[in-house]
PDB file of C-alpha atoms in Angstrom:
ATOM      1  CA  MET A   1      14.141  -0.078 -13.621  1.00 86.00           C
ATOM      2  CA  PRO A   2      10.712   0.834 -15.066  1.00 89.00           C
ATOM      3  CA  PRO A   3      10.682   3.366 -17.903  1.00 91.00           C
ATOM      4  CA  LEU A   4      10.410   7.014 -17.052  1.00 92.00           C
ATOM      5  CA  ALA A   5       8.647   9.878 -18.798  1.00 91.00           C
ATOM      6  CA  LEU A   6      10.552  13.278 -18.499  1.00 93.00           C
ATOM      7  CA  PHE A   7       8.864  16.637 -18.676  1.00 94.00           C
ATOM      8  CA  SER A   8      10.711  19.849 -19.476  1.00 93.00           C
ATOM      9  CA  ASP A   9      10.391  23.433 -20.717  1.00 92.00           C
ATOM     10  CA  GLU A  10      12.380  24.936 -23.623  1.00 90.00           C
ATOM     11  CA  SER A  11      13.306  28.639 -23.703  1.00 85.00           C
ATOM     12  CA  PRO A  12      13.902  30.520 -26.975  1.00 86.00           C
ATOM     13  CA  ASN A  13      16.856  32.313 -25.275  1.00 84.00           C
ATOM     14  CA  LEU A  14      18.636  29.269 -23.628  1.00 85.00           C
ATOM     15  CA  ASP A  15      20.281  26.157 -25.073  1.00 89.00           C
ATOM     16  CA  GLY A  16      18.695  22.885 -24.305  1.00 90.00           C
ATOM     17  CA  ALA A  17      15.733  22.607 -21.926  1.00 91.00           C
ATOM     18  CA  ILE A  18      14.975  22.998 -18.211  1.00 90.00           C
ATOM     19  CA  PHE A  19      13.911  19.784 -16.312  1.00 92.00           C
ATOM     20  CA  ARG A  20      10.582  20.041 -14.624  1.00 94.00           C
ATOM     21  CA  ASN A  21       9.364  16.678 -13.533  1.00 93.00           C
ATOM     22  CA  SER A  22       9.388  12.952 -14.220  1.00 92.00           C
ATOM     23  CA  ARG A  23       6.769  10.287 -14.110  1.00 91.00           C
ATOM     24  CA  THR A  24       7.218   6.527 -14.004  1.00 91.00           C
ATOM     25  CA  SER A  25       5.402   4.772 -16.855  1.00 93.00           C
ATOM     26  CA  SER A  26       3.791   1.390 -16.958  1.00 94.00           C
ATOM     27  CA  ARG A  27       6.247  -1.502 -17.370  1.00 94.00           C
ATOM     28  CA  GLU A  28       6.432  -4.212 -20.127  1.00 95.00           C
ATOM     29  CA  ILE A  29       7.501  -7.782 -18.977  1.00 95.00           C
ATOM     30  CA  MET A  30       8.259 -10.717 -21.142  1.00 95.00           C
ATOM     31  CA  ILE A  31       8.362 -14.318 -19.814  1.00 94.00           C
ATOM     32  CA  PRO A  32       9.215 -17.342 -21.928  1.00 92.00           C
ATOM     33  CA  VAL A  33       6.940 -20.382 -21.285  1.00 91.00           C
ATOM     34  CA  TYR A  34       7.206 -23.945 -22.390  1.00 91.00           C
ATOM     35  CA  LEU A  35       4.199 -26.274 -22.285  1.00 91.00           C
ATOM     36  CA  HIS A  36       4.485 -30.040 -22.638  1.00 91.00           C
ATOM     37  CA  GLY A  37       1.818 -32.758 -22.690  1.00 90.00           C
ATOM     38  CA  ILE A  38       1.914 -36.522 -22.820  1.00 92.00           C
ATOM     39  CA  ASP A  39      -0.270 -36.573 -25.904  1.00 92.00           C
ATOM     40  CA  ARG A  40      -2.115 -34.178 -28.266  1.00 90.00           C
ATOM     41  CA  GLN A  41      -5.218 -34.159 -26.146  1.00 93.00           C
ATOM     42  CA  SER A  42      -3.408 -33.205 -22.939  1.00 93.00           C
ATOM     43  CA  ILE A  43      -1.385 -30.372 -24.581  1.00 90.00           C
ATOM     44  CA  ASN A  44      -4.607 -28.879 -26.104  1.00 91.00           C
ATOM     45  CA  ALA A  45      -6.381 -29.059 -22.700  1.00 93.00           C
ATOM     46  CA  LEU A  46      -3.341 -27.347 -21.095  1.00 92.00           C
ATOM     47  CA  LYS A  47      -3.454 -24.594 -23.697  1.00 90.00           C
ATOM     48  CA  ARG A  48      -7.115 -23.882 -23.120  1.00 92.00           C
ATOM     49  CA  GLN A  49      -6.628 -23.699 -19.359  1.00 93.00           C
ATOM     50  CA  PHE A  50      -3.705 -21.369 -19.860  1.00 90.00           C
ATOM     51  CA  PHE A  51      -5.754 -19.147 -22.160  1.00 92.00           C
ATOM     52  CA  GLN A  52      -8.542 -18.787 -19.593  1.00 93.00           C
ATOM     53  CA  ALA A  53      -6.120 -18.033 -16.810  1.00 93.00           C
ATOM     54  CA  LEU A  54      -4.409 -15.170 -18.706  1.00 94.00           C
ATOM     55  CA  ASN A  55      -7.608 -13.556 -20.096  1.00 94.00           C
ATOM     56  CA  PRO A  56      -7.235  -9.846 -18.935  1.00 94.00           C
ATOM     57  CA  ALA A  57     -11.027  -9.486 -18.912  1.00 94.00           C
ATOM     58  CA  ARG A  58     -10.867 -11.692 -15.772  1.00 93.00           C
ATOM     59  CA  GLY A  59      -8.396  -9.438 -13.996  1.00 93.00           C
ATOM     60  CA  TYR A  60      -4.676  -9.018 -13.579  1.00 95.00           C
ATOM     61  CA  CYS A  61      -2.082 -11.798 -13.174  1.00 95.00           C
ATOM     62  CA  VAL A  62       0.244 -11.909 -10.162  1.00 96.00           C
ATOM     63  CA  LEU A  63       3.905 -12.383 -11.276  1.00 95.00           C
ATOM     64  CA  SER A  64       6.148 -13.678  -8.406  1.00 94.00           C
ATOM     65  CA  PHE A  65       9.930 -13.663  -8.452  1.00 93.00           C
ATOM     66  CA  THR A  66      11.796 -15.608  -5.695  1.00 92.00           C
ATOM     67  CA  GLU A  67      15.507 -15.381  -5.186  1.00 88.00           C
ATOM     68  CA  GLY A  68      17.668 -18.245  -3.864  1.00 86.00           C
ATOM     69  CA  SER A  69      17.586 -16.578  -0.394  1.00 86.00           C
ATOM     70  CA  GLY A  70      13.811 -17.071  -0.324  1.00 87.00           C
ATOM     71  CA  VAL A  71      12.922 -13.395  -0.748  1.00 89.00           C
ATOM     72  CA  THR A  72       9.820 -13.062  -2.895  1.00 92.00           C
ATOM     73  CA  ARG A  73       8.515  -9.888  -4.728  1.00 94.00           C
ATOM     74  CA  ARG A  74       5.365  -9.615  -6.673  1.00 96.00           C
ATOM     75  CA  ILE A  75       3.867  -7.389  -9.355  1.00 96.00           C
ATOM     76  CA  ASN A  76       0.395  -7.225 -10.834  1.00 96.00           C
ATOM     77  CA  ALA A  77       0.253  -7.245 -14.592  1.00 97.00           C
ATOM     78  CA  TYR A  78      -2.142  -7.845 -17.394  1.00 97.00           C
ATOM     79  CA  TYR A  79      -1.477 -10.338 -20.246  1.00 96.00           C
ATOM     80  CA  LYS A  80      -0.873  -8.424 -23.475  1.00 95.00           C
ATOM     81  CA  GLY A  81       0.313 -10.895 -26.143  1.00 92.00           C
ATOM     82  CA  GLY A  82       2.481 -13.871 -27.130  1.00 90.00           C
ATOM     83  CA  LEU A  83      -0.108 -16.709 -27.110  1.00 86.00           C
ATOM     84  CA  GLU A  84      -0.780 -16.228 -30.786  1.00 82.00           C
ATOM     85  CA  GLY A  85       1.891 -18.938 -31.381  1.00 69.00           C
ATOM     86  CA  SER A  86       3.775 -19.619 -34.544  1.00 64.00           C
ATOM     87  CA  GLU A  87       4.614 -22.498 -36.842  1.00 57.00           C
ATOM     88  CA  GLY A  88       7.971 -24.213 -36.971  1.00 57.00           C
ATOM     89  CA  GLU A  89      10.259 -25.316 -34.225  1.00 62.00           C
ATOM     90  CA  GLU A  90       8.235 -23.407 -31.553  1.00 67.00           C
ATOM     91  CA  SER A  91       5.303 -25.806 -31.699  1.00 71.00           C
ATOM     92  CA  GLY A  92       5.009 -29.570 -32.060  1.00 79.00           C
ATOM     93  CA  PHE A  93       2.525 -32.398 -31.571  1.00 85.00           C
ATOM     94  CA  THR A  94       2.852 -32.462 -27.762  1.00 88.00           C
ATOM     95  CA  PHE A  95       4.661 -29.251 -26.965  1.00 89.00           C
ATOM     96  CA  THR A  96       4.660 -25.490 -27.577  1.00 89.00           C
ATOM     97  CA  ARG A  97       6.704 -22.505 -26.639  1.00 89.00           C
ATOM     98  CA  TYR A  98       5.386 -18.971 -25.961  1.00 90.00           C
ATOM     99  CA  GLY A  99       7.064 -15.641 -25.327  1.00 91.00           C
ATOM    100  CA  LEU A 100       4.385 -13.991 -23.076  1.00 94.00           C
ATOM    101  CA  THR A 101       4.224 -10.195 -22.724  1.00 95.00           C
ATOM    102  CA  PHE A 102       2.519  -8.473 -19.805  1.00 97.00           C
ATOM    103  CA  THR A 103       1.916  -4.878 -18.929  1.00 97.00           C
ATOM    104  CA  ALA A 104       2.137  -3.685 -15.347  1.00 96.00           C
ATOM    105  CA  MET A 105       0.111  -0.569 -14.914  1.00 94.00           C
ATOM    106  CA  GLU A 106       1.671   0.081 -11.534  1.00 93.00           C
ATOM    107  CA  PRO A 107       5.353  -0.611 -12.327  1.00 94.00           C
ATOM    108  CA  TRP A 108       6.573  -1.318  -8.774  1.00 95.00           C
ATOM    109  CA  PHE A 109       7.233  -4.645  -7.168  1.00 95.00           C
ATOM    110  CA  TYR A 110       5.825  -5.344  -3.772  1.00 94.00           C
ATOM    111  CA  ALA A 111       7.357  -7.252  -0.840  1.00 92.00           C
ATOM    112  CA  ASP A 112       5.639 -10.235   0.489  1.00 88.00           C
ATOM    113  CA  GLN A 113       5.835  -9.064   4.059  1.00 88.00           C
ATOM    114  CA  VAL A 114       3.834  -6.210   5.450  1.00 91.00           C
ATOM    115  CA  THR A 115       5.640  -3.516   7.533  1.00 92.00           C
ATOM    116  CA  SER A 116       3.595  -2.429  10.524  1.00 92.00           C
ATOM    117  CA  GLN A 117       4.035  -0.367  13.710  1.00 92.00           C
ATOM    118  CA  GLN A 118       1.684   0.314  16.584  1.00 91.00           C
ATOM    119  CA  TRP A 119       1.346   2.826  19.441  1.00 89.00           C
ATOM    120  CA  THR A 120      -0.967   2.986  22.410  1.00 87.00           C
ATOM    121  CA  PHE A 121      -2.377   5.950  24.204  1.00 85.00           C
ATOM    122  CA  GLY A 122      -4.330   6.375  27.513  1.00 76.00           C
ATOM    123  CA  ASP A 123      -4.466   3.973  30.345  1.00 64.00           C
ATOM    124  CA  SER A 124      -7.117   1.328  30.808  1.00 52.00           C
ATOM    125  CA  ALA A 125      -5.553  -0.191  33.893  1.00 46.00           C
ATOM    126  CA  LYS A 126      -6.209   2.826  36.108  1.00 47.00           C
ATOM    127  CA  PRO A 127      -9.806   3.976  37.203  1.00 47.00           C
ATOM    128  CA  PHE A 128     -10.985   7.521  36.742  1.00 46.00           C
ATOM    129  CA  LEU A 129     -10.435   8.125  40.443  1.00 49.00           C
ATOM    130  CA  SER A 130      -7.631   6.286  42.358  1.00 50.00           C
ATOM    131  CA  SER A 131      -8.818   3.632  44.788  1.00 53.00           C
ATOM    132  CA  THR A 132      -5.454   3.455  46.682  1.00 53.00           C
ATOM    133  CA  ARG A 133      -4.829   7.091  47.232  1.00 54.00           C
ATOM    134  CA  ALA A 134      -6.683   9.627  49.328  1.00 55.00           C
ATOM    135  CA  PHE A 135      -9.364  11.516  47.679  1.00 46.00           C
ATOM    136  CA  LEU A 136      -7.301  14.795  48.023  1.00 50.00           C
ATOM    137  CA  PRO A 137      -5.132  15.699  46.281  1.00 50.00           C
ATOM    138  CA  LEU A 138      -7.305  14.573  43.353  1.00 46.00           C
ATOM    139  CA  GLN A 139      -5.620  12.316  40.839  1.00 44.00           C
ATOM    140  CA  VAL A 140      -7.148  11.298  37.546  1.00 43.00           C
ATOM    141  CA  VAL A 141      -5.932   9.578  34.373  1.00 41.00           C
ATOM    142  CA  SER A 142      -4.430  12.105  31.974  1.00 40.00           C
ATOM    143  CA  GLY A 143      -5.880  10.408  28.943  1.00 38.00           C
ATOM    144  CA  VAL A 144      -9.467  10.837  30.311  1.00 37.00           C
ATOM    145  CA  LEU A 145      -8.766  14.548  30.508  1.00 36.00           C
ATOM    146  CA  GLY A 146      -7.466  14.583  26.979  1.00 38.00           C
ATOM    147  CA  GLY A 147      -3.793  15.042  27.976  1.00 43.00           C
ATOM    148  CA  ASP A 148      -0.817  15.369  25.671  1.00 46.00           C
ATOM    149  CA  GLY A 149      -0.812  12.266  23.545  1.00 60.00           C
ATOM    150  CA  ALA A 150       1.893  13.422  21.014  1.00 72.00           C
ATOM    151  CA  ALA A 151       4.597  10.958  19.994  1.00 81.00           C
ATOM    152  CA  ASN A 152       7.563  11.590  17.797  1.00 88.00           C
ATOM    153  CA  VAL A 153       7.959   8.305  15.910  1.00 90.00           C
ATOM    154  CA  VAL A 154      10.426   6.983  13.393  1.00 92.00           C
ATOM    155  CA  ILE A 155       8.825   4.850  10.569  1.00 93.00           C
ATOM    156  CA  ARG A 156      11.243   2.524   8.649  1.00 93.00           C
ATOM    157  CA  ASN A 157      10.712   1.798   4.913  1.00 94.00           C
ATOM    158  CA  ASP A 158      13.142  -0.759   3.474  1.00 93.00           C
ATOM    159  CA  GLY A 159      11.823  -0.298  -0.033  1.00 93.00           C
ATOM    160  CA  ASP A 160      13.116   1.787  -2.998  1.00 93.00           C
ATOM    161  CA  ILE A 161       9.996   3.872  -3.524  1.00 92.00           C
ATOM    162  CA  ASP A 162       7.633   5.939  -1.278  1.00 93.00           C
ATOM    163  CA  ALA A 163       4.934   3.744   0.407  1.00 94.00           C
ATOM    164  CA  TRP A 164       1.366   4.851   1.168  1.00 95.00           C
ATOM    165  CA  PRO A 165       0.326   3.614   4.667  1.00 95.00           C
ATOM    166  CA  VAL A 166      -3.032   2.320   5.884  1.00 95.00           C
ATOM    167  CA  TRP A 167      -3.729   3.754   9.358  1.00 95.00           C
ATOM    168  CA  ALA A 168      -5.945   2.035  11.923  1.00 94.00           C
ATOM    169  CA  LEU A 169      -7.221   3.842  14.988  1.00 94.00           C
ATOM    170  CA  THR A 170      -9.037   1.915  17.731  1.00 92.00           C
ATOM    171  CA  GLY A 171     -11.197   3.903  20.158  1.00 84.00           C
ATOM    172  CA  PRO A 172     -11.915   5.512  22.416  1.00 91.00           C
ATOM    173  CA  VAL A 173     -10.296   8.429  20.583  1.00 91.00           C
ATOM    174  CA  LYS A 174     -11.265  12.078  21.302  1.00 91.00           C
ATOM    175  CA  SER A 175      -9.117  13.608  18.578  1.00 91.00           C
ATOM    176  CA  PHE A 176      -6.025  12.751  16.552  1.00 92.00           C
ATOM    177  CA  SER A 177      -3.554  14.106  14.144  1.00 92.00           C
ATOM    178  CA  LEU A 178      -1.009  12.349  11.832  1.00 94.00           C
ATOM    179  CA  VAL A 179       1.763  14.802  10.850  1.00 94.00           C
ATOM    180  CA  GLY A 180       4.227  13.912   8.201  1.00 92.00           C
ATOM    181  CA  PRO A 181       7.934  15.219   7.960  1.00 91.00           C
ATOM    182  CA  ASP A 182       6.983  18.181   5.759  1.00 91.00           C
ATOM    183  CA  GLY A 183       3.944  19.151   7.871  1.00 91.00           C
ATOM    184  CA  ALA A 184       1.254  17.399   5.782  1.00 92.00           C
ATOM    185  CA  THR A 185      -1.501  16.460   8.212  1.00 93.00           C
ATOM    186  CA  VAL A 186      -4.447  14.164   8.508  1.00 93.00           C
ATOM    187  CA  GLU A 187      -6.553  14.983  11.645  1.00 92.00           C
ATOM    188  CA  ALA A 188      -9.852  14.957  13.420  1.00 92.00           C
ATOM    189  CA  LEU A 189     -10.502  17.637  16.030  1.00 90.00           C
ATOM    190  CA  ALA A 190     -12.446  17.069  19.268  1.00 88.00           C
ATOM    191  CA  ARG A 191     -16.234  17.115  18.776  1.00 86.00           C
ATOM    192  CA  ALA A 192     -18.193  19.968  20.277  1.00 85.00           C
ATOM    193  CA  ASP A 193     -20.486  17.735  22.230  1.00 87.00           C
ATOM    194  CA  GLY A 194     -17.549  15.854  23.950  1.00 83.00           C
ATOM    195  CA  SER A 195     -18.226  12.485  22.299  1.00 86.00           C
ATOM    196  CA  ASP A 196     -15.375  10.376  20.924  1.00 89.00           C
ATOM    197  CA  VAL A 197     -14.439  10.754  17.311  1.00 91.00           C
ATOM    198  CA  VAL A 198     -13.778   6.971  17.287  1.00 91.00           C
ATOM    199  CA  PRO A 199     -15.983   5.265  19.916  1.00 90.00           C
ATOM    200  CA  SER A 200     -14.737   2.597  22.196  1.00 89.00           C
ATOM    201  CA  GLY A 201     -14.417  -0.817  20.530  1.00 88.00           C
ATOM    202  CA  ARG A 202     -14.529   0.667  17.027  1.00 91.00           C
ATOM    203  CA  THR A 203     -11.632   0.856  14.561  1.00 94.00           C
ATOM    204  CA  LEU A 204     -11.277   3.540  11.949  1.00 94.00           C
ATOM    205  CA  THR A 205      -9.190   2.692   8.907  1.00 95.00           C
ATOM    206  CA  ILE A 206      -7.706   5.421   6.815  1.00 95.00           C
ATOM    207  CA  ASP A 207      -6.394   4.110   3.499  1.00 95.00           C
ATOM    208  CA  THR A 208      -4.081   6.593   1.878  1.00 94.00           C
ATOM    209  CA  ARG A 209      -3.131   4.510  -1.061  1.00 92.00           C
ATOM    210  CA  PRO A 210      -3.778   6.144  -4.440  1.00 87.00           C
ATOM    211  CA  GLY A 211      -6.983   4.704  -5.970  1.00 86.00           C
ATOM    212  CA  HIS A 212      -8.360   3.957  -2.463  1.00 88.00           C
ATOM    213  CA  LYS A 213      -8.200   6.958  -0.149  1.00 90.00           C
ATOM    214  CA  THR A 214     -11.019   5.972   2.107  1.00 92.00           C
ATOM    215  CA  ALA A 215     -11.820   6.546   5.770  1.00 94.00           C
ATOM    216  CA  ARG A 216     -14.200   3.862   7.128  1.00 93.00           C
ATOM    217  CA  ASP A 217     -14.713   2.054  10.333  1.00 92.00           C
ATOM    218  CA  ASP A 218     -15.086  -1.620  10.941  1.00 92.00           C
ATOM    219  CA  LEU A 219     -18.839  -1.498  10.341  1.00 90.00           C
ATOM    220  CA  GLY A 220     -18.453   0.243   7.039  1.00 90.00           C
ATOM    221  CA  ALA A 221     -19.505   3.731   8.277  1.00 90.00           C
ATOM    222  CA  ASN A 222     -17.966   6.557   6.248  1.00 93.00           C
ATOM    223  CA  PHE A 223     -15.892   8.773   8.572  1.00 91.00           C
ATOM    224  CA  TRP A 224     -14.786  11.222   5.871  1.00 91.00           C
ATOM    225  CA  ASP A 225     -16.867  14.035   7.307  1.00 89.00           C
ATOM    226  CA  ARG A 226     -15.246  13.720  10.710  1.00 89.00           C
ATOM    227  CA  LEU A 227     -11.738  14.486   9.239  1.00 91.00           C
ATOM    228  CA  SER A 228     -10.653  18.104   9.172  1.00 90.00           C
ATOM    229  CA  THR A 229     -11.145  19.933   5.764  1.00 87.00           C
ATOM    230  CA  ASN A 230      -8.778  19.042   3.044  1.00 88.00           C
ATOM    231  CA  PRO A 231      -6.677  16.240   4.735  1.00 91.00           C
ATOM    232  CA  VAL A 232      -3.211  15.853   3.160  1.00 92.00           C
ATOM    233  CA  PHE A 233      -2.220  12.208   2.880  1.00 94.00           C
ATOM    234  CA  TRP A 234       1.487  11.732   3.078  1.00 94.00           C
ATOM    235  CA  ALA A 235       3.733   8.757   2.012  1.00 94.00           C
ATOM    236  CA  VAL A 236       6.544   7.090   3.977  1.00 95.00           C
ATOM    237  CA  GLU A 237       9.802   7.777   2.118  1.00 94.00           C
ATOM    238  CA  PRO A 238      12.528   5.142   1.656  1.00 95.00           C
ATOM    239  CA  GLY A 239      14.719   4.874   4.741  1.00 94.00           C
ATOM    240  CA  GLU A 240      13.689   6.543   7.921  1.00 93.00           C
ATOM    241  CA  THR A 241      10.753   8.998   8.114  1.00 93.00           C
ATOM    242  CA  ARG A 242      10.225  11.096  11.270  1.00 93.00           C
ATOM    243  CA  ALA A 243       6.558  11.894  11.914  1.00 93.00           C
ATOM    244  CA  THR A 244       4.339  13.016  14.815  1.00 92.00           C
ATOM    245  CA  VAL A 245       1.403  10.950  16.004  1.00 92.00           C
ATOM    246  CA  ASN A 246      -1.001  12.756  18.305  1.00 90.00           C
ATOM    247  CA  VAL A 247      -3.880  10.934  19.911  1.00 90.00           C
ATOM    248  CA  VAL A 248      -6.058  12.100  22.801  1.00 89.00           C
ATOM    249  CA  ALA A 249      -7.651   9.031  24.234  1.00 88.00           C
ATOM    250  CA  GLY A 250     -11.093   8.855  25.775  1.00 84.00           C
ATOM    251  CA  SER A 251     -11.862   6.913  29.053  1.00 83.00           C
ATOM    252  CA  GLY A 252      -9.742   3.927  28.145  1.00 83.00           C
ATOM    253  CA  MET A 253      -6.844   2.630  26.101  1.00 87.00           C
ATOM    254  CA  ALA A 254      -6.669   3.733  22.531  1.00 90.00           C
ATOM    255  CA  SER A 255      -4.276   2.564  19.983  1.00 89.00           C
ATOM    256  CA  ILE A 256      -3.082   3.496  16.407  1.00 91.00           C
ATOM    257  CA  SER A 257      -1.187   1.478  13.880  1.00 92.00           C
ATOM    258  CA  LEU A 258       0.089   1.864  10.370  1.00 92.00           C
ATOM    259  CA  SER A 259       0.886  -0.725   7.775  1.00 94.00           C
ATOM    260  CA  PHE A 260       2.194  -0.865   4.263  1.00 94.00           C
ATOM    261  CA  ARG A 261       4.011  -3.107   1.778  1.00 93.00           C
ATOM    262  CA  PRO A 262       7.444  -1.848   0.714  1.00 94.00           C
ATOM    263  CA  ARG A 263       7.761  -1.141  -3.005  1.00 94.00           C
ATOM    264  CA  PHE A 264      10.850  -1.852  -5.107  1.00 95.00           C
ATOM    265  CA  ALA A 265      12.031  -0.716  -8.499  1.00 93.00           C
ATOM    266  CA  SER A 266      13.075  -4.303  -9.438  1.00 91.00           C
ATOM    267  CA  TYR A 267      12.494  -7.889  -8.280  1.00 88.00           C
ATOM    268  CA  ILE A 268      16.169  -8.164  -6.989  1.00 84.00           C
TER     269      ILE A 268
END
């Protein structure tokens, strides 16, 4: 488990303290490494290559842990120390040993596989007016009229920690709302001029991950101003999360999908 920071309040009239909240801190990881060369020149070249690869100024390292069953989990961490080396039995003419330490700013391990689900709305197979039925009584496709596109969905998260999804909506979409189990909502209402919020053939991606939180289409256009005021992004809790996805399709088939990588407290 990663380390936790606890927050509490103390009262002058009560023993102990009152728990308020907790926060997961960054994680320290130590990995022993043994380098061996066929001669002095080869071990020195290997050291220099290793130094360059671990330089935190060039970015984070990806540490991968694979169980015998083939399950792999990864964590991003920055090299902190251990390459200083020491004299004695830990270093020789053609070999050296290091105890590398890393700091994972985000302390969770990620699964290799991406969890994704998709739903479709509207009907692209039927024309606006039926060609096989009599003109009266009139029959049109409900998605064209903006019929009820609500779907109660169950999202499965096999991880240990809440996961922040990435939503992708492919037009034509007149309006949509993504409602979490506690009522948190991300939505875009129908436009006054009747045009699609997400035009046909375009895909709007809403990234709810902390540090990202963007709403852009496949051409890079910013869609933030098309969302309703103060959207509340919500996470997918471990286990089953029941949510409501509401999409009113335009004149065609619209789809919506979400994807996320499950997060785990450990590599096991």
